[in-house]
CSV table of C-alpha atoms in Angstrom, one decimal:
chain,number,residue,atom,x,y,z
N,3,MET,CA,-14.3,21.4,15.0
N,4,ILE,CA,-11.9,24.3,14.6
N,5,GLU,CA,-8.8,24.1,11.9
N,6,LEU,CA,-5.6,24.4,13.1
N,7,THR,CA,-2.3,25.3,11.1
N,8,PRO,CA,0.6,23.4,10.2
N,9,ASP,CA,2.3,25.9,12.8
N,10,GLN,CA,-0.1,26.2,15.7
N,11,GLU,CA,-0.9,22.2,15.8
N,12,ARG,CA,2.9,22.4,15.4
N,13,ARG,CA,2.9,24.7,19.0
N,14,LEU,CA,0.6,22.6,20.7
N,15,ARG,CA,3.3,19.6,19.8
N,16,GLN,CA,6.0,21.0,20.7
N,17,PRO,CA,5.8,20.4,25.0
N,18,GLU,CA,4.7,16.9,23.8
N,19,ARG,CA,7.8,16.8,20.9
N,20,GLN,CA,10.8,17.3,23.6
N,21,ALA,CA,9.1,15.1,26.5
N,22,MET,CA,9.6,13.1,23.6
N,23,ILE,CA,13.0,13.7,22.8
N,24,ASP,CA,14.3,14.2,25.8
N,25,GLU,CA,13.3,10.4,27.2
N,26,ALA,CA,14.2,9.3,23.8
N,27,ILE,CA,17.6,10.6,25.1
N,28,ALA,CA,17.6,9.3,28.0
N,29,PHE,CA,16.8,6.1,27.1
N,30,LEU,CA,20.0,5.8,24.6
N,31,GLN,CA,22.3,6.8,27.7
N,32,SER,CA,21.4,4.5,29.8
N,33,ARG,CA,19.7,1.3,27.7
N,34,LEU,CA,22.8,2.3,24.9
N,35,PRO,CA,25.6,3.8,25.5
N,36,THR,CA,27.6,3.4,22.6
N,37,LEU,CA,25.4,4.5,20.3
N,38,TYR,CA,24.8,7.7,23.1
N,39,GLN,CA,28.3,8.2,23.2
N,40,GLN,CA,28.6,8.3,19.4
N,41,GLN,CA,27.4,11.9,18.3
N,42,THR,CA,26.5,14.4,20.7
N,43,PRO,CA,22.9,15.2,22.6
N,44,GLN,CA,22.9,17.6,20.5
N,45,ALA,CA,22.9,16.2,17.7
N,46,HIS,CA,20.7,12.7,19.1
N,47,ALA,CA,18.4,15.7,19.7
N,48,LYS,CA,17.9,17.3,16.8
N,49,VAL,CA,17.5,13.5,14.3
N,50,LEU,CA,14.8,12.4,17.1
N,51,GLY,CA,13.1,15.6,16.9
N,52,GLN,CA,12.8,15.3,13.6
N,53,GLY,CA,11.7,11.6,14.4
N,54,TYR,CA,8.5,13.1,16.3
N,55,ASP,CA,8.1,16.0,13.7
N,56,ARG,CA,7.7,12.5,10.6
N,57,ALA,CA,5.5,10.9,12.5
N,58,THR,CA,3.3,12.3,13.9
N,59,GLY,CA,2.9,14.3,9.9
N,60,PHE,CA,2.2,10.7,9.1
N,61,GLY,CA,-0.3,10.6,11.7
N,62,MET,CA,1.3,8.3,14.1
N,63,THR,CA,-0.7,8.9,17.7
N,64,ARG,CA,0.4,6.0,20.1
N,65,LYS,CA,3.7,7.0,21.8
N,66,GLU,CA,5.1,4.3,22.1
N,67,LEU,CA,5.3,4.0,18.3
N,68,ILE,CA,6.4,7.1,18.0
N,69,HIS,CA,9.1,6.3,20.5
N,70,LYS,CA,10.8,3.3,19.0
N,71,TYR,CA,10.3,5.2,15.2
N,72,MET,CA,13.1,7.9,16.6
N,73,LEU,CA,14.6,5.7,17.9
N,74,TYR,CA,15.4,3.3,14.8
N,75,GLY,CA,16.0,6.6,12.8
N,76,LEU,CA,19.1,7.4,14.4
N,77,SER,CA,20.5,3.9,13.1
N,78,ALA,CA,18.6,3.9,10.1
N,79,PRO,CA,18.2,7.9,8.5
N,80,ALA,CA,16.0,6.2,6.0
N,81,LEU,CA,13.0,6.0,8.5
N,82,ILE,CA,12.8,9.9,8.5
N,83,GLU,CA,14.3,10.2,5.5
N,84,GLY,CA,13.3,8.0,2.5
N,85,GLU,CA,11.6,8.7,-0.1
N,86,ALA,CA,10.0,4.7,0.4
N,87,VAL,CA,8.7,5.4,3.5
N,88,THR,CA,6.5,8.0,2.8
N,89,ARG,CA,5.5,5.9,0.1
N,90,TYR,CA,4.3,3.4,2.7
N,91,PHE,CA,2.4,5.5,4.8
N,92,ARG,CA,1.1,7.9,2.0
N,93,GLU,CA,0.0,5.5,0.2
N,94,SER,CA,-2.1,3.3,1.9
N,95,GLU,CA,-5.1,3.0,3.5
N,96,GLN,CA,-3.7,1.6,6.8
N,97,SER,CA,-4.2,3.3,10.1
N,98,PRO,CA,-1.0,5.4,10.8
N,99,ASP,CA,-0.7,3.1,13.7
N,100,LEU,CA,-0.8,0.6,12.4
N,101,LEU,CA,1.5,0.9,9.6
N,102,ALA,CA,3.9,2.1,11.5
N,103,GLN,CA,3.7,-1.3,14.1
N,104,ASP,CA,3.8,-3.6,10.5
N,105,LEU,CA,7.3,-1.8,10.0
N,106,LEU,CA,8.9,-2.1,12.9
N,107,ALA,CA,7.4,-5.6,13.3
N,108,LEU,CA,9.3,-5.7,9.7
N,109,ILE,CA,12.6,-4.2,11.9
N,110,GLU,CA,13.0,-6.1,14.4
N,111,MET,CA,12.2,-9.9,13.4
N,112,PRO,CA,15.7,-10.7,13.3
N,113,PRO,CA,17.1,-12.1,10.2
N,114,ALA,CA,16.8,-15.5,8.9
N,115,SER,CA,19.4,-18.1,10.2
N,116,THR,CA,21.8,-19.0,7.8
N,117,THR,CA,22.1,-22.6,8.8
N,118,HIS,CA,18.6,-22.9,7.0
N,119,GLN,CA,17.5,-24.0,3.5
N,120,GLY,CA,14.3,-23.8,2.6
N,121,GLY,CA,12.9,-27.4,1.1
N,122,ASP,CA,13.3,-29.3,4.4
C-alpha cells in the first residue's frame, strides 16, 4: 500500500471537495435563503471549504456527515475553528464518523422545554 503525502491526498480530494461545496451552496440558496444572503457565495465557499477540510482531516468519510458539518460550520464557526472540537476528535478512540454523528445529533437536539420542571 502506498502512502500519500498530505498535499497529494488534498489534490486527489479536490474534485470531491468542490462538488460538496457546490452542493452546499445550492442547498443554502434553495433551503436557507436568509442565511445564503448574509454573505457572498465566495465567502460561503471559503467557510464551506474550511469545513470540508476540517471534516476530512478529522477522518470523517460519510458524505452526509461531512455535508452537515460544513453547513453547521457556517452558523457555528467553533465547529471549524474551535479547540474543543479538535480535542473531541483527536482524543477519542471511536471512529470519526461515529463522533461526528453524536456531535451533530447534540446540535440538532431541540432545547429542553422551559415549562417542564424536573422532579415531577
